[in-house]
XYZ file of C-alpha atoms in Angstrom:
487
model
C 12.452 26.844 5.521
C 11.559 28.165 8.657
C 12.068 26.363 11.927
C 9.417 25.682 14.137
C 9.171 23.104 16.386
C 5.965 20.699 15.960
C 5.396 16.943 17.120
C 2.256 14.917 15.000
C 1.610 11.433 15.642
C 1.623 9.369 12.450
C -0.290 5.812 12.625
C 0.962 3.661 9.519
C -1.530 0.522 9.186
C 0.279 -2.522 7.412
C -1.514 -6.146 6.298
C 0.718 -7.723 8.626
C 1.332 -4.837 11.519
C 0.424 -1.722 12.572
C 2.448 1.289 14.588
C 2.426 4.731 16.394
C 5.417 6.804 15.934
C 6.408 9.927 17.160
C 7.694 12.186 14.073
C 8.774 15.906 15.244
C 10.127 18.838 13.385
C 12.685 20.673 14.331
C 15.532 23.169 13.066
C 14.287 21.568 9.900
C 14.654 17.943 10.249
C 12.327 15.579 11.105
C 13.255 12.626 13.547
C 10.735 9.863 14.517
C 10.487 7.786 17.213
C 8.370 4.683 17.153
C 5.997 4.190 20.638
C 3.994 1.341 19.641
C 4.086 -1.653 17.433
C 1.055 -4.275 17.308
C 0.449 -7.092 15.013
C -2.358 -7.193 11.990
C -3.686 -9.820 9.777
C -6.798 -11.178 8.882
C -9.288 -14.106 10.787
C -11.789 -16.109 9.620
C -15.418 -14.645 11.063
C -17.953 -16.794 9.999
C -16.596 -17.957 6.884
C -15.441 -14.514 5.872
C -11.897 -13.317 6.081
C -12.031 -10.270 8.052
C -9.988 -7.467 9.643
C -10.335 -6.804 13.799
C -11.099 -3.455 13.459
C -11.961 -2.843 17.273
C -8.546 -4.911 18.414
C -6.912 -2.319 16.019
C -8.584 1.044 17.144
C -7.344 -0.067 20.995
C -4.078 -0.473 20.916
C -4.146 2.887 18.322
C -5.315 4.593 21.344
C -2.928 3.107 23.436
C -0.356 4.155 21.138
C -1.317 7.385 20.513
C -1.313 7.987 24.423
C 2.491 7.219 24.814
C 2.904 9.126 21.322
C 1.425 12.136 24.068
C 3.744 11.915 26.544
C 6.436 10.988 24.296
C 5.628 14.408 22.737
C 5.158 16.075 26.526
C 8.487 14.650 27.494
C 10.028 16.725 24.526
C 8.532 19.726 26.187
C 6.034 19.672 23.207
C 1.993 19.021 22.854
C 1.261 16.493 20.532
C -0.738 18.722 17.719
C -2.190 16.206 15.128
C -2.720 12.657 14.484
C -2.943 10.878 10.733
C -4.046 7.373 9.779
C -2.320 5.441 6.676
C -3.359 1.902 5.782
C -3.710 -0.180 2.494
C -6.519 0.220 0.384
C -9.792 -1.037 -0.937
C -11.430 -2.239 2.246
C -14.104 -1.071 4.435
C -16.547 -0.710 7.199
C -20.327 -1.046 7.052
C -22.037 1.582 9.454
C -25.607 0.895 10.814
C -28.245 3.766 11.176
C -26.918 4.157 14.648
C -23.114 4.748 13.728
C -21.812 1.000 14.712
C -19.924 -1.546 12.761
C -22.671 -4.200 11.129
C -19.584 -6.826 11.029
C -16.202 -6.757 10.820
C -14.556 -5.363 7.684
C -13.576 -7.800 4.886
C -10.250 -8.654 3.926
C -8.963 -8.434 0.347
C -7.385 -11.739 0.229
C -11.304 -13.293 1.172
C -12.287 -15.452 -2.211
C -15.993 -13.445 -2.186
C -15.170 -11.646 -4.519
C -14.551 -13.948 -7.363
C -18.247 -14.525 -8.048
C -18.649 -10.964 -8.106
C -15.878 -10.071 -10.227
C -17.311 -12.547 -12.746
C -20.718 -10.679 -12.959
C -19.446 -7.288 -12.951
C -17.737 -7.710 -15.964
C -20.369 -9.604 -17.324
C -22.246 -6.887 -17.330
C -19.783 -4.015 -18.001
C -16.791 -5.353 -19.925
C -13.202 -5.118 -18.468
C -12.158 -2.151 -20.855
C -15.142 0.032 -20.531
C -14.375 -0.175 -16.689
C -11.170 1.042 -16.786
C -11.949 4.024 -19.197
C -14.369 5.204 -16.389
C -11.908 4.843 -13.309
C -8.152 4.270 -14.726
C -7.989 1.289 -12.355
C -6.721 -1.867 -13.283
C -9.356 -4.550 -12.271
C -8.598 -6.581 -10.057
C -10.662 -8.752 -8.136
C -10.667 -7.311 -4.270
C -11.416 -3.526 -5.950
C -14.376 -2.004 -3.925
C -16.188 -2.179 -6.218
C -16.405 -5.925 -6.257
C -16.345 -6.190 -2.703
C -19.709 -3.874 -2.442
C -21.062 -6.086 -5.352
C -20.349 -9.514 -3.312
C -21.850 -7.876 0.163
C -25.413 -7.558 -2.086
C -27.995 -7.613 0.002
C -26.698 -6.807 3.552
C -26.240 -3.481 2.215
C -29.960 -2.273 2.186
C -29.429 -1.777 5.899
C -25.869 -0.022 5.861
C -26.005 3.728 6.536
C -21.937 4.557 5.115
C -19.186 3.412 3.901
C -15.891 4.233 5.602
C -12.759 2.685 4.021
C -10.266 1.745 6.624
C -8.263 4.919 7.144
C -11.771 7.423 7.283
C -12.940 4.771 9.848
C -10.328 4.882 12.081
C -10.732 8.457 11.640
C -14.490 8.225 12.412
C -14.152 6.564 15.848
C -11.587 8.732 16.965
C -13.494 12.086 15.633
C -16.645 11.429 15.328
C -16.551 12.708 11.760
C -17.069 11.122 8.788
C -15.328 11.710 5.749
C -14.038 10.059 2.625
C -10.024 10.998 1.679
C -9.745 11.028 -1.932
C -6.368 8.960 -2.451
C -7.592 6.067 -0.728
C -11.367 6.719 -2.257
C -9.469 6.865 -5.612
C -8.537 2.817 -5.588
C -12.391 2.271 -5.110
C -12.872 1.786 -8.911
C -15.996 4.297 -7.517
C -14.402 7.213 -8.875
C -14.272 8.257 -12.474
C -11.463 9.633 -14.134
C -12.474 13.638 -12.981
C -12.008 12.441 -9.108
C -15.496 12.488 -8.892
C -18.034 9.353 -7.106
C -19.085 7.847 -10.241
C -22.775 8.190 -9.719
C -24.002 5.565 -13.354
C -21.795 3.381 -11.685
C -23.177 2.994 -8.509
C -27.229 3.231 -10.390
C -25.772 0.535 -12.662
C -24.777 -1.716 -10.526
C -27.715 -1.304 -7.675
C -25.100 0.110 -4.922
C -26.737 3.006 -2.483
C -25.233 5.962 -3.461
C -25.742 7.361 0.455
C -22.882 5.048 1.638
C -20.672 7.386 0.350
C -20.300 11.787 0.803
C -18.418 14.644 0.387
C -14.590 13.852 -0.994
C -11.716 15.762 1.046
C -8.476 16.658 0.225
C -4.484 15.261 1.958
C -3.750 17.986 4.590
C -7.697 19.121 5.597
C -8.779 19.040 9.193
C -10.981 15.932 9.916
C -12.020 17.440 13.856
C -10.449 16.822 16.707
C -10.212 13.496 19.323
C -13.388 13.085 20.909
C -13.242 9.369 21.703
C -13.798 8.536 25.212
C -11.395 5.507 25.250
C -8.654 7.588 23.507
C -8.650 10.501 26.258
C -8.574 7.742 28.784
C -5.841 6.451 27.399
C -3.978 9.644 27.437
C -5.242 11.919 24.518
C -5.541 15.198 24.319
C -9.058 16.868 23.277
C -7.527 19.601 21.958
C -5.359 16.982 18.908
C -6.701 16.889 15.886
C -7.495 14.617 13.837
C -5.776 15.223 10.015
C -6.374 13.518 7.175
C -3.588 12.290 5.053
C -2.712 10.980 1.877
C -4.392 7.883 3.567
C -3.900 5.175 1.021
C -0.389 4.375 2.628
C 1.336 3.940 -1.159
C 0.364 7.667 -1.503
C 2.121 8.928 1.781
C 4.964 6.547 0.839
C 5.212 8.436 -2.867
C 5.531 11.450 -0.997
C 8.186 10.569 0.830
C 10.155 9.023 -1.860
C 13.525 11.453 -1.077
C 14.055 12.145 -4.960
C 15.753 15.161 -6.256
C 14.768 14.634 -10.038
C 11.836 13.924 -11.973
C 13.233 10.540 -13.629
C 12.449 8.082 -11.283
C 10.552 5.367 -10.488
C 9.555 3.870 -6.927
C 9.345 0.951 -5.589
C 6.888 0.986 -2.220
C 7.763 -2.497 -0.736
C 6.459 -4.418 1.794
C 3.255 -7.040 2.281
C 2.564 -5.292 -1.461
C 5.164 -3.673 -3.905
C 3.737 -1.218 -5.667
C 5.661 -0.201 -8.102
C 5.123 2.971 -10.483
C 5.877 6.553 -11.350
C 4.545 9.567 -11.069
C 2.019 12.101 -14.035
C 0.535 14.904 -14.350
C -2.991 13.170 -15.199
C -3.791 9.836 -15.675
C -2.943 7.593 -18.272
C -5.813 5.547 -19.555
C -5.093 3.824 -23.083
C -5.420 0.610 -24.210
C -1.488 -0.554 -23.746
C -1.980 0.900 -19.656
C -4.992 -1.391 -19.659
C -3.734 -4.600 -21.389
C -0.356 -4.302 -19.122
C -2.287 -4.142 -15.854
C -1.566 -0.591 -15.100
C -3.933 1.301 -12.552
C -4.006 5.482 -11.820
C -4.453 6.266 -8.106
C -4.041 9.402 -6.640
C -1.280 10.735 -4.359
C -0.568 13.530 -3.157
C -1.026 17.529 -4.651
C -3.200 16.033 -7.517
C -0.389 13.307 -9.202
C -1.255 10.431 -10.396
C 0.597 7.422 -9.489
C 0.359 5.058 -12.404
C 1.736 1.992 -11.596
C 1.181 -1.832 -11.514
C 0.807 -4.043 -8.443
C 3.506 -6.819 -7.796
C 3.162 -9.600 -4.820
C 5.700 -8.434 -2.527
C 7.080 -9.728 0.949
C 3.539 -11.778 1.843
C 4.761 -14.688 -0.530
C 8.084 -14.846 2.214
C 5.642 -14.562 5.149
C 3.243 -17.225 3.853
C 6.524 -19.835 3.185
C 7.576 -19.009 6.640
C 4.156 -19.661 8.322
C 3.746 -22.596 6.514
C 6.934 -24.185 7.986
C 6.077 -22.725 11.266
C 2.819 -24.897 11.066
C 5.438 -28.011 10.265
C 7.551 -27.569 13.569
C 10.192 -25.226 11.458
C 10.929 -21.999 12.983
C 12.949 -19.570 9.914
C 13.160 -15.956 9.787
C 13.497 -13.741 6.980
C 16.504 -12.578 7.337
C 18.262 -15.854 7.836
C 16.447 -17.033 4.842
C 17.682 -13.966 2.860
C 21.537 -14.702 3.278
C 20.986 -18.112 2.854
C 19.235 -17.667 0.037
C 22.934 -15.539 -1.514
C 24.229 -19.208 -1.214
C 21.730 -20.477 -3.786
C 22.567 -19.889 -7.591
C 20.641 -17.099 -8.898
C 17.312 -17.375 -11.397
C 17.346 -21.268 -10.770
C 13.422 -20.665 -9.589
C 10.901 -17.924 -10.931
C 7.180 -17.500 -10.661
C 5.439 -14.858 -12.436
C 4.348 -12.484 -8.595
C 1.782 -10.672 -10.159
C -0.805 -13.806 -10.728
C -3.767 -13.660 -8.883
C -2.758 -17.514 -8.331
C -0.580 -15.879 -5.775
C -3.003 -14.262 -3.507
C -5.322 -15.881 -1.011
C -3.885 -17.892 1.950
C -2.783 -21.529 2.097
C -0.266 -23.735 0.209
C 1.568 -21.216 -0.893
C 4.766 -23.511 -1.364
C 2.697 -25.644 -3.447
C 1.481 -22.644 -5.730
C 5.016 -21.407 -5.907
C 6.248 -25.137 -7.190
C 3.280 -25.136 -9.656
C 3.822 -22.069 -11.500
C 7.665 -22.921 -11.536
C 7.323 -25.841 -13.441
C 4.649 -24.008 -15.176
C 7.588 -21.618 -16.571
C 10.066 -24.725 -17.313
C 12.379 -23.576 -13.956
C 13.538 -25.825 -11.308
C 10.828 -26.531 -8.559
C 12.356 -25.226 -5.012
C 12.595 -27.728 -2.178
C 13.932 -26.065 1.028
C 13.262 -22.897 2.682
C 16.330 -20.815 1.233
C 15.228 -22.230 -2.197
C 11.778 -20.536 -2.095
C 13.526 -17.634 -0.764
C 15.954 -17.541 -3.836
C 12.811 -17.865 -5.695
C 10.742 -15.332 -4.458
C 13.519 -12.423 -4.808
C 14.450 -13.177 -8.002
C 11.141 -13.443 -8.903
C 10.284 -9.842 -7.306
C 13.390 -8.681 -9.194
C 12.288 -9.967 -12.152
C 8.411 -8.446 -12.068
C 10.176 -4.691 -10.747
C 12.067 -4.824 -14.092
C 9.370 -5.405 -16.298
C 6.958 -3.104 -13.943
C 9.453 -0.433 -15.347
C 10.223 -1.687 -17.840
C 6.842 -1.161 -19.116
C 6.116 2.252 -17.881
C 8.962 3.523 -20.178
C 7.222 1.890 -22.964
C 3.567 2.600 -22.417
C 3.953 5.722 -20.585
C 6.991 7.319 -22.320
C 9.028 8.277 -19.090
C 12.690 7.939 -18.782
C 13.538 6.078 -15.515
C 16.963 7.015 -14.432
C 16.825 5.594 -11.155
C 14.645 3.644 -8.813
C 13.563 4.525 -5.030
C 13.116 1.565 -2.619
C 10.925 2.913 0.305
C 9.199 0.964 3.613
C 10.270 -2.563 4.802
C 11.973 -3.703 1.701
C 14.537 -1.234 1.873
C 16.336 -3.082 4.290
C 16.830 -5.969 2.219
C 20.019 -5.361 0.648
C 19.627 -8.578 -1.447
C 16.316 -7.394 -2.905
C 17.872 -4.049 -3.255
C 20.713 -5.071 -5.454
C 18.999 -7.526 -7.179
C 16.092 -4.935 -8.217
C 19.402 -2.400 -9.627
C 20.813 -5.096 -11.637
C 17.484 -6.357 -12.886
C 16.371 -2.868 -13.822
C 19.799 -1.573 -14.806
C 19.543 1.316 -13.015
C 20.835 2.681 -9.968
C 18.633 2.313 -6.872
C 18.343 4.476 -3.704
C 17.274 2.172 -0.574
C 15.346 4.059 2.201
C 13.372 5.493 4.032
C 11.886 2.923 5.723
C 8.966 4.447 7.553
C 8.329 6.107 4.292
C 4.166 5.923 4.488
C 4.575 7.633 8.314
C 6.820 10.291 7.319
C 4.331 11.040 4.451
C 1.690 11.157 6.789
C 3.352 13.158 8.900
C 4.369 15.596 6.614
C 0.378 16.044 4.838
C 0.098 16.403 9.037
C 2.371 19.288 9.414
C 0.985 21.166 6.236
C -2.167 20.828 7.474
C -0.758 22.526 10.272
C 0.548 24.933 8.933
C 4.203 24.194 9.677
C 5.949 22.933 6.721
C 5.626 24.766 2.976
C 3.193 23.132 0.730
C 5.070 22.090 -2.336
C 5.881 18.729 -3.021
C 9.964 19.648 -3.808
C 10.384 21.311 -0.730
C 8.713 18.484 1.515
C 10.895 15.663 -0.304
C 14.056 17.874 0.257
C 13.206 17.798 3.952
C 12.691 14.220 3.891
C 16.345 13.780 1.931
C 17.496 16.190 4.173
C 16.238 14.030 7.524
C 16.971 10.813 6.601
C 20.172 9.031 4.488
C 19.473 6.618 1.293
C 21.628 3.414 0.687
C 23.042 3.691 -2.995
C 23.028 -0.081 -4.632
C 24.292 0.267 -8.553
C 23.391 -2.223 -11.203
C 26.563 -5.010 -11.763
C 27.631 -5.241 -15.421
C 27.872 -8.696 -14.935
C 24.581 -8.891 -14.268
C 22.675 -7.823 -16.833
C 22.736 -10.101 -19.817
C 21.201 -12.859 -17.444
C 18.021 -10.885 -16.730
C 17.486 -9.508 -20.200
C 17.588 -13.411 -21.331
C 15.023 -14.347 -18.253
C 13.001 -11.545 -19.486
């Protein structure tokens, strides 16, 4: 390893926040340093559910400026910014390069209609032979379907990350990891161009696929060099589905694990060669996105920390002010597996009542119905616990791999009660950290690109295992009989 000095700017895009941070390489560790934090979520426009896409590209800019003189007060230039967020969304662009509205969110109930003709049409298995993506209902694909008519007069397409990209560049381009969730690509990587003809979508909203690590151009966005940009950054693209970036950040140092990316989402999976598209993948919900250097991440998708954030608005909206961590250690107090839901139903998605849906499906699976706040919080990590073990669970079964241990990166990782929960539920020892896994991913893809860090996979998660410490949680004997019989 060689040791340059280099300072990239990393934006990581959540469902509920967004931030800037700082990540620099030196003597061959990375450090980061966060310089801006700003909240996210969703509004109703006009009926639709919808991301503020232009209140997010501002205070990206103003982030990105103190990332600048964060870098300049280092005695460094900041080289390179990437852009991370979740997947599946997008922005319309009109003939003359502007948004047409403001991009949908996933969680908007559009979509149902639409899912409901798709597979009308096409049935549910010969869809996932094409792509290797589970269906489910906010996929691109049914999103595009629902939008119908509106887009005759769209020009693109730009998925979240590639439009970020797009108004700070000028450029647009479509990164493959996040263009892989799309249920628009087939199996080869490739737009699926039947698919688009069969379903009456214009194949011009989409181009030319690029690769983690290539050049986008650099900043040319007026409001960003106001704010404090540099012409001369670039502008990188990333593993830009932010579960990709995560993956590659996962600080592993054998090939028999699984991870666990958790935060709004968990995502929880391993890692192939090629994707795995049988039958058993498809009946168990499994998808096949891309990360990073070509691997597939096969893996299923399990509610994750929005089912505590929806619990805590909704006694906000009652006059009850809790916070998660309070609710977390007062949930230790509560006896454990007394409350489970199943978090992977769609039941569990959209906005709204989400006490009430939580009750529902307890009673539907002959538990006790929680009452107070710490209740639903008992319920909602065991419940988490409980889907992570049969998420794994299942890829040993279906896709053959050994899971020795399991790797808890992003916000989750700081819940030590999740943590310990997930290595007694899975029997397996888990590794907690890092937490700004998706930004150190994106930062790294940055610094290849750049030419300052070696290419291979092993050698970038060595640096990351290198820069930053794991917590070790191992599974209690004691434990274990209780989930196996919960199974």
């Amino acid at each position: 390893m060689s040791a340059p000095r280099a300072a990239v700017a990393a934006v990581d895009l959540g469902a509920s926040s967004g931030r800037v941070l700082l990540v620099t390489l030196s003597d061959g560790r990375l450090e980061l340093e966060p310089v801006a934090r700003f909240a996210n979520g969703g509004h109703d426009v006009g009926g639709v559910f919808s991301w503020d896409v232009p209140y997010l590209v501002a205070e990206i800019e103003k982030g990105l400026g103190e990332a600048t003189r964060a870098a300049q007060a280092k005695g460094l230039v900041l080289s390179s910014l990437g852009v991370d967020s979740w997947a599946v969304d997008y922005g319309l662009l009109d003939a003359s390069g502007h948004l047409m509205r403001l991009p949908a969110h996933h969680r908007d109930p559009r979509t149902d209609a639409s899912f409901a003709a798709v597979t009308a049409i096409m049935d549910p298995w010969s869809l996932y032979q094409r792509s290797g993506i589970a269906l489910l209902t906010f996929n691109t694909l049914f999103q595009l379907v629902a939008d119908g008519d509106s887009l005759a007069s769209a020009e693109q397409l730009l998925l979240i990350p590639d439009l970020i990209n797009y108004f700070l560049s000028g450029v647009r381009a479509w990164e493959i990891t996040n263009a892989s969730t799309t249920q628009l690509l087939d199996v080869r990587r490739e737009w699926d161009d039947e698919l688009f003809e069969n379903f009456a979508l214009p194949r011009h909203l989409v181009g030319e696929l690029i690769e983690p690590g290539q050049v986008v151009g650099p900043v040319t966005a007026p409001t960003a060099v106001a704010a404090g940009v540099s012409p001369q950054t670039l502008v990188i693209a990333v593993a830009s589905h932010d579960t990709a970036s995560a993956v590659l950040a996962v600080p592993a140092k054998d090939e028999h694990f699984a991870y666990i990316s958790s935060g709004t989402w968990s995502l929880v999976g391993v890692e192939l060669d090629e994707p795995l598209v049988d039958h058993a993948a498809f009946e168990a919900g499994y998808t096949n996105e891309l990360g990073a250097f070509g691997r597939t991440r096969f893996l299923r998708n399990v509610m994750g920390f929005w089912l505590l954030q929806e619990v805590i608005r909704e006694f906000a909206l009652e006059g009850h002010e809790y916070d998660a961590a309070t609710l977390t250690y007062e949930a230790t107090t509560i006896a454990p597996r007394r409350f489970l839901v199943d978090a992977e139903s769609d039941e569990l998605l959209g906005t709204g009542d989400m006490r009430g849906r939580l009750a529902t499906r307890c009673a539907r699976l002959g538990t006790e119905v929680p009452q107070s706040a710490a209740e639903y919080t008992r319920c909602i990590m065991d419940s988490l616990a409980l889907a992570y073990r049969r998420a794994v669970r299942g890829i040993s079964l279906i896709a053959g791999v050994r899971v020795d241990a399991v790797h808890i990166v992003g916000g989750g990782a700081l819940n030590d009660v999740l943590c310990q929960l997930t290595a007694d539920a899975c029997g397996v020892n888990v590794y907690a950290g890092p937490v700004e896994a998706a930004a150190i991913g994106n930062a790294l893809m940055q610094l290849r690109g750049l030419g300052a860090v070696d290419a291979d996979l092993g050698t970038m998660r060595r640096l990351v295992s290198t820069s930053f410490p794991t917590k070790l949680f191992e599974p209690r004997a004691t434990e274990a009989d209780a989930w196996i019989r919960v199974e």
